[in-house]
Short mmCIF file of C-alpha atoms and ligand atoms in Angstrom, two decimals:
data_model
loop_
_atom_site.label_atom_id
_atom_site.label_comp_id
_atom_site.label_asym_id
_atom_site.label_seq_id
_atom_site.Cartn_x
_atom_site.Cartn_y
_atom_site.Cartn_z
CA UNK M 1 8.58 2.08 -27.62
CA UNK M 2 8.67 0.41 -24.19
CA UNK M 3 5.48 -0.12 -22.99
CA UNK M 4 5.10 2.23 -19.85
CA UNK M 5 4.44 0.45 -16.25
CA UNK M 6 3.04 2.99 -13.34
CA UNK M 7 2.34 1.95 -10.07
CA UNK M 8 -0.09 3.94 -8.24
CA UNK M 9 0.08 3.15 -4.43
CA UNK M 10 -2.61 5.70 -3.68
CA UNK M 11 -3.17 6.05 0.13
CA UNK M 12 -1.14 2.91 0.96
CA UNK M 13 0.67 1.49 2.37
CA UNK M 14 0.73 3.22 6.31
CA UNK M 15 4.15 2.46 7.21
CA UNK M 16 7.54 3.39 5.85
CA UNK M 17 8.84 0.02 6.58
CA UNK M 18 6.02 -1.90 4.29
CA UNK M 19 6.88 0.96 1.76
CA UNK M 20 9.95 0.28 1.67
CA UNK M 21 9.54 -3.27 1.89
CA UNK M 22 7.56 -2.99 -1.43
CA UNK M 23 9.37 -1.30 -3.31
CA UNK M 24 12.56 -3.45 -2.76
CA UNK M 25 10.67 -6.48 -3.66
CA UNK M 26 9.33 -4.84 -6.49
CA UNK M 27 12.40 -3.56 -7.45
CA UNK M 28 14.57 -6.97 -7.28
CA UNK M 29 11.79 -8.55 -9.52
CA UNK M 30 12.30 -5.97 -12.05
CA UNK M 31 15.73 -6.00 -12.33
CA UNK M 32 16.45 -7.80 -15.37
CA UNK M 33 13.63 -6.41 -17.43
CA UNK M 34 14.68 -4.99 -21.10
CA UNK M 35 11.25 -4.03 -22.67
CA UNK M 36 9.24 -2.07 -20.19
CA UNK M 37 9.87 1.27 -18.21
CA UNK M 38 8.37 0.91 -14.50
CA UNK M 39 7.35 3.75 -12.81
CA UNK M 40 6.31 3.69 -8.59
CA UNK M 41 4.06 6.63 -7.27
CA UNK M 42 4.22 6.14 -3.29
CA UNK M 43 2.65 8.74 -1.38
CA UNK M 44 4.89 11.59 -0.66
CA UNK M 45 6.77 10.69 2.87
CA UNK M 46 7.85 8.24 0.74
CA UNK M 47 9.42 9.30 -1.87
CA UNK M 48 12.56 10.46 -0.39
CA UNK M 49 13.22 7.19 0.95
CA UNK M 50 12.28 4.77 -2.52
CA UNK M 51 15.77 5.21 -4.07
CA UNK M 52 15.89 3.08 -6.96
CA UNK M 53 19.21 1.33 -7.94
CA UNK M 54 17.91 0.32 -11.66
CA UNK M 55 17.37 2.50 -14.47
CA UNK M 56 14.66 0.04 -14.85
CA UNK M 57 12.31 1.66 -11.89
CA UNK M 58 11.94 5.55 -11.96
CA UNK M 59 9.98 7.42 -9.70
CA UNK M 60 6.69 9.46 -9.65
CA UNK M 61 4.02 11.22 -7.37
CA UNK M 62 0.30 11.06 -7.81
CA UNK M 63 -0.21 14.86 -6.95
CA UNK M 64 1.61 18.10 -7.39
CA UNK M 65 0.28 21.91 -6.91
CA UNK M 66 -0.13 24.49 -9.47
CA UNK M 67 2.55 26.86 -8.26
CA UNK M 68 6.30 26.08 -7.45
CA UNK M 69 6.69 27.89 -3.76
CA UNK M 70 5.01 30.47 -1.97
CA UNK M 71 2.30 30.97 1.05
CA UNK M 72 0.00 27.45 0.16
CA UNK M 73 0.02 25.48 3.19
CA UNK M 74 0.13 21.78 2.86
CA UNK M 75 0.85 21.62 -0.35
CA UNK M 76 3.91 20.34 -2.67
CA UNK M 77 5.20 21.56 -5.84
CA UNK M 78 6.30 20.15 -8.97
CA UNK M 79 9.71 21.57 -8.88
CA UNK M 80 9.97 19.91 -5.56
CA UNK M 81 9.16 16.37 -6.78
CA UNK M 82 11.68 17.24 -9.41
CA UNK M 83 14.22 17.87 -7.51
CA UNK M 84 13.41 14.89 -5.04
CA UNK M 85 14.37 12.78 -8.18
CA UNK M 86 10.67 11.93 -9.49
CA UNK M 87 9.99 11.85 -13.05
CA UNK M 88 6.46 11.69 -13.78
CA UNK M 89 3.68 13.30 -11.49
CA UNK M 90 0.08 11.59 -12.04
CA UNK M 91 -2.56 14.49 -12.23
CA UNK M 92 -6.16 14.45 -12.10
CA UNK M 93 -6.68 10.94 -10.94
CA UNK M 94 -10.84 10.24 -10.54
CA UNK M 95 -10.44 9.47 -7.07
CA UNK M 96 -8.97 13.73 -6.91
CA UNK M 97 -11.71 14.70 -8.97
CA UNK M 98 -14.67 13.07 -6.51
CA UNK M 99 -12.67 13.16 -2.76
CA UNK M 100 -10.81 16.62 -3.43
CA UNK M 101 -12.92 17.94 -5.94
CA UNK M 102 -10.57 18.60 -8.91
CA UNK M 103 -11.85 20.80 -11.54
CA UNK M 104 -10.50 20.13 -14.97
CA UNK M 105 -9.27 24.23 -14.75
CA UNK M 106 -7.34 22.79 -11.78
CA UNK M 107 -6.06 19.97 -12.98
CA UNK M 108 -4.90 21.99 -16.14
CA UNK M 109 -3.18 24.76 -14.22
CA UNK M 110 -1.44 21.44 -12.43
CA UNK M 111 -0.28 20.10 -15.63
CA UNK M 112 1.22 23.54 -17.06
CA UNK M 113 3.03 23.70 -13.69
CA UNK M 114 4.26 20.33 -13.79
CA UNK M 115 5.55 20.34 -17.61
CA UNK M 116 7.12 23.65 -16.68
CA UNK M 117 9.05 21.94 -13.80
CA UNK M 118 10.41 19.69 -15.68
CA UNK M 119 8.06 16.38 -14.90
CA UNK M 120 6.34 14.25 -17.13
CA UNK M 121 2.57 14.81 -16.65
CA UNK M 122 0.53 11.87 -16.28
CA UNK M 123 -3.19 13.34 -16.98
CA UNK M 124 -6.00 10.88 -15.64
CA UNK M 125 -9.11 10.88 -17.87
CA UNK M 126 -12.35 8.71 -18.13
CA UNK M 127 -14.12 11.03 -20.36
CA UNK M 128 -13.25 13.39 -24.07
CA UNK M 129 -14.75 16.40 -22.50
CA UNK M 130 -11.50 16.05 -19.98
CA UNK M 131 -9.38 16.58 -23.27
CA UNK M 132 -11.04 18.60 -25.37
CA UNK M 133 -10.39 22.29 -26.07
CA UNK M 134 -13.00 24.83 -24.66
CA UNK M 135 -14.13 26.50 -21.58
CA UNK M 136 -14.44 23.01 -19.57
CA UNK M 137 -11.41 21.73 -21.69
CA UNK M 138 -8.29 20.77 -20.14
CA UNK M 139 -5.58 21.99 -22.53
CA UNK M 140 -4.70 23.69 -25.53
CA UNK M 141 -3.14 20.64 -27.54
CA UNK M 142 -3.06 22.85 -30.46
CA UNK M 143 0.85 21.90 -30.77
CA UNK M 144 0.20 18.16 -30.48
CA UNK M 145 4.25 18.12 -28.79
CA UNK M 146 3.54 17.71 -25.03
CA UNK M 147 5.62 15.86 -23.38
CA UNK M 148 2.23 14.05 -22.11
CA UNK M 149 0.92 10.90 -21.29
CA UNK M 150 -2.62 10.08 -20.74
CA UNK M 151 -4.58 7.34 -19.09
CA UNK M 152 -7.42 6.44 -20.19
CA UNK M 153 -9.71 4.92 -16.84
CA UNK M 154 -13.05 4.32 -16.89
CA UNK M 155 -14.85 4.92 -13.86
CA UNK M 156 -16.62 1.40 -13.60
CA UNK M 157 -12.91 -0.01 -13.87
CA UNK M 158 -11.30 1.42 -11.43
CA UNK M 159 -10.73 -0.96 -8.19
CA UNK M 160 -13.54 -3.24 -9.14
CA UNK M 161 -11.69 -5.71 -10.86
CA UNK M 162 -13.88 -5.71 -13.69
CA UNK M 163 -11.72 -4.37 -16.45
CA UNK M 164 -12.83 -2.33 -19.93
CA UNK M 165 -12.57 -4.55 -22.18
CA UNK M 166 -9.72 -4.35 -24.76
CA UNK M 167 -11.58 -3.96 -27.54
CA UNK M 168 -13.66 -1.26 -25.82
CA UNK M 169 -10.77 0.58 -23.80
CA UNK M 170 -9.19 0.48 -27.08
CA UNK M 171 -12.21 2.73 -29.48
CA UNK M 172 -11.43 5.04 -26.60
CA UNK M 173 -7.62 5.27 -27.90
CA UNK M 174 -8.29 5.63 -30.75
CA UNK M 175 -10.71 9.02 -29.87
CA UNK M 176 -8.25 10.24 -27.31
CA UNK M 177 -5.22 9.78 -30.09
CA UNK M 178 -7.24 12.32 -32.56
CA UNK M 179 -7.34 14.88 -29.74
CA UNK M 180 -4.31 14.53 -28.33
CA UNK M 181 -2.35 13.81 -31.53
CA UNK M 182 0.43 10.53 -31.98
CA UNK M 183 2.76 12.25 -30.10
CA UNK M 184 0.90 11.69 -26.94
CA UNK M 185 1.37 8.15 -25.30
CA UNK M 186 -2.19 6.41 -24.35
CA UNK M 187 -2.43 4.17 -20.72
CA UNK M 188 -5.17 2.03 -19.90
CA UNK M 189 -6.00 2.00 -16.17
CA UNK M 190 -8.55 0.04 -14.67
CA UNK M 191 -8.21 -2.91 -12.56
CA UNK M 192 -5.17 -4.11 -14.70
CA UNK M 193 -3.27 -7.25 -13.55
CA UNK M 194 -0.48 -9.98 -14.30
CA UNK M 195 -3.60 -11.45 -16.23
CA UNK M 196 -4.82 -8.99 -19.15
CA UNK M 197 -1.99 -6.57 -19.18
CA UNK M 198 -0.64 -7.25 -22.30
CA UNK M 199 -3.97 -7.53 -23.75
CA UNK M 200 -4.35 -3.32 -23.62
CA UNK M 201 -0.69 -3.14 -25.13
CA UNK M 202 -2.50 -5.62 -27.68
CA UNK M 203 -5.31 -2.89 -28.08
CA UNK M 204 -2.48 -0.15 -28.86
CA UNK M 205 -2.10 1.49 -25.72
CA UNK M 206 1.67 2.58 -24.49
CA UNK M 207 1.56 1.27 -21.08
CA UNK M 208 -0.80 0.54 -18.37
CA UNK M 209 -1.82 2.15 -14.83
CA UNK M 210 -2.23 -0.20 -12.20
CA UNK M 211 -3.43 0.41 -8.66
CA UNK M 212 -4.45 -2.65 -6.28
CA UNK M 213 -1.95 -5.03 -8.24
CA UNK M 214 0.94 -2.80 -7.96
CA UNK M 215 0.97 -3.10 -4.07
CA UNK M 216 1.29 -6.81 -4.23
CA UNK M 217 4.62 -7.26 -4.90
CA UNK M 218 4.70 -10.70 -6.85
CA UNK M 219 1.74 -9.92 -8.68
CA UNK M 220 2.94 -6.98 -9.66
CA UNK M 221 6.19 -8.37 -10.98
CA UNK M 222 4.42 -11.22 -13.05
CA UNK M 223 2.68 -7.99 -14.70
CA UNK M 224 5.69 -6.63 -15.79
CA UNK M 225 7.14 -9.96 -16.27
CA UNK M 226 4.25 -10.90 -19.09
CA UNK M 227 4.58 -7.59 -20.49
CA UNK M 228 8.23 -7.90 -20.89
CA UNK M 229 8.29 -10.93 -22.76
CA UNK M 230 4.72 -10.42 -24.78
CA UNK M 231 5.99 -7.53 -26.61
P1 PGA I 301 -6.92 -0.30 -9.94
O1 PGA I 301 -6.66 1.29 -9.91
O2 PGA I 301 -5.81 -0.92 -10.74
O3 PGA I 301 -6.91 -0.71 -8.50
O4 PGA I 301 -8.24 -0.49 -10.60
C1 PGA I 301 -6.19 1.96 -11.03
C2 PGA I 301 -6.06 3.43 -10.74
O5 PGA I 301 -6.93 3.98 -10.06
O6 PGA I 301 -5.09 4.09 -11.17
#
């Protein structure tokens, strides 16, 4: 399998000119690249306006609601990042959970929507519990056939630049894999870069989630450069 490359902007950047600016660099660097799938989640004015000309880059978002249409002011739906071209939808990132207070009941009514919409579901985790059937438990994964992906990132990790360690991140695959099952791919997220990437692909994980480095344009495509040719 390809190992799996998603760019999470997050709040960034503030103009649609640096967005776009971004993403083309990004997107000429990438090009060329056989062995990895790269994936950009802008925020959502963006979206529309990120149209990649690669089958290389795909699209995401980093948010969706938990119904398709209706009377919910402000928000936006799965079915209409699906039909604005993205592919994958990030859910219950850690910076949701603290800022917007995400409950894991939210987050899973998010995913349903979102696999029912057609999206890939990327499901943030730094924890089991976040997994794990029960009353607190995010899904039923009695089937073991979502069309999921999970990232595993560890709270210390996360915009620190101090990584998990590989060996460390990857115990913490290995637990998530006998929840989740082998059909489910595994991310590592955590202040990745150009540097250790291929060390978590190393570990056994599918892909990685990067954050800070994915907004810097030539570090970001020395990531997915190393990647490419490491595996
Ligand atoms: P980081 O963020 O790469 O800046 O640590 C990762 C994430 O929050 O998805």
């Amino acid at each position: 399998m390809k190992p799996l490359i998603i760019a999470n902007w997050k709040c960034n950047p503030t103009t649609l000119r640096e967005a776009k600016r971004i993403f083309g660099a990004t997107e000429k660097g990438v090009k060329d690249i056989k062995n990895c799938e790269v994936v950009i989640c802008s925020p959502f004015p963006y979206i529309l306006h990120l149209k990649p000309y690669t089958l290389n880059l795909t699209l995401g978002a980093q948010n969706c609601f938990y119904e398709d249409e209706g009377a919910f002011t402000g928000e936006i739906s799965p079915k209409m990042l699906k039909n604005l071209g993205c592919k994958y939808v990030i859910l219950g990132h850690s910076e949701r959970r603290k800022y917007q207070k995400e409950t894991d009941e939210m987050v899973n009514k998010k995913l349903k929507a979102a696999l029912g919409a057609g999206l890939t579901p990327i499901l943030c985790i730094d924890k089991i519990s976040q997994i794990k059937k029960g009353p607190k438990g995010i899904l039923n994964l009695e089937s073991k056939t979502l069309n999921l992906i999970i990232a595993y990132e560890p709270l210390f990790a996360i915009g620190t630049g101090k990584p998990c360690s590989p060996e460390r991140a990857g115990k913490m695959r290995e637990e998530i894999e006998k929840v989740a099952g082998k059909n489910a791919k595994i991310l590592y997220g955590g202040s990745v870069n150009s540097e250790n990437a291929a060390d978590y692909i190393k570990a056994g994980f599918d892909g990685v989630l990067v954050g800070g480095a994915s907004l810097n344009s030539k570090e970001f495509i020395a990531l997915v450069k190393n990647l490419n040719i490491k595996i």
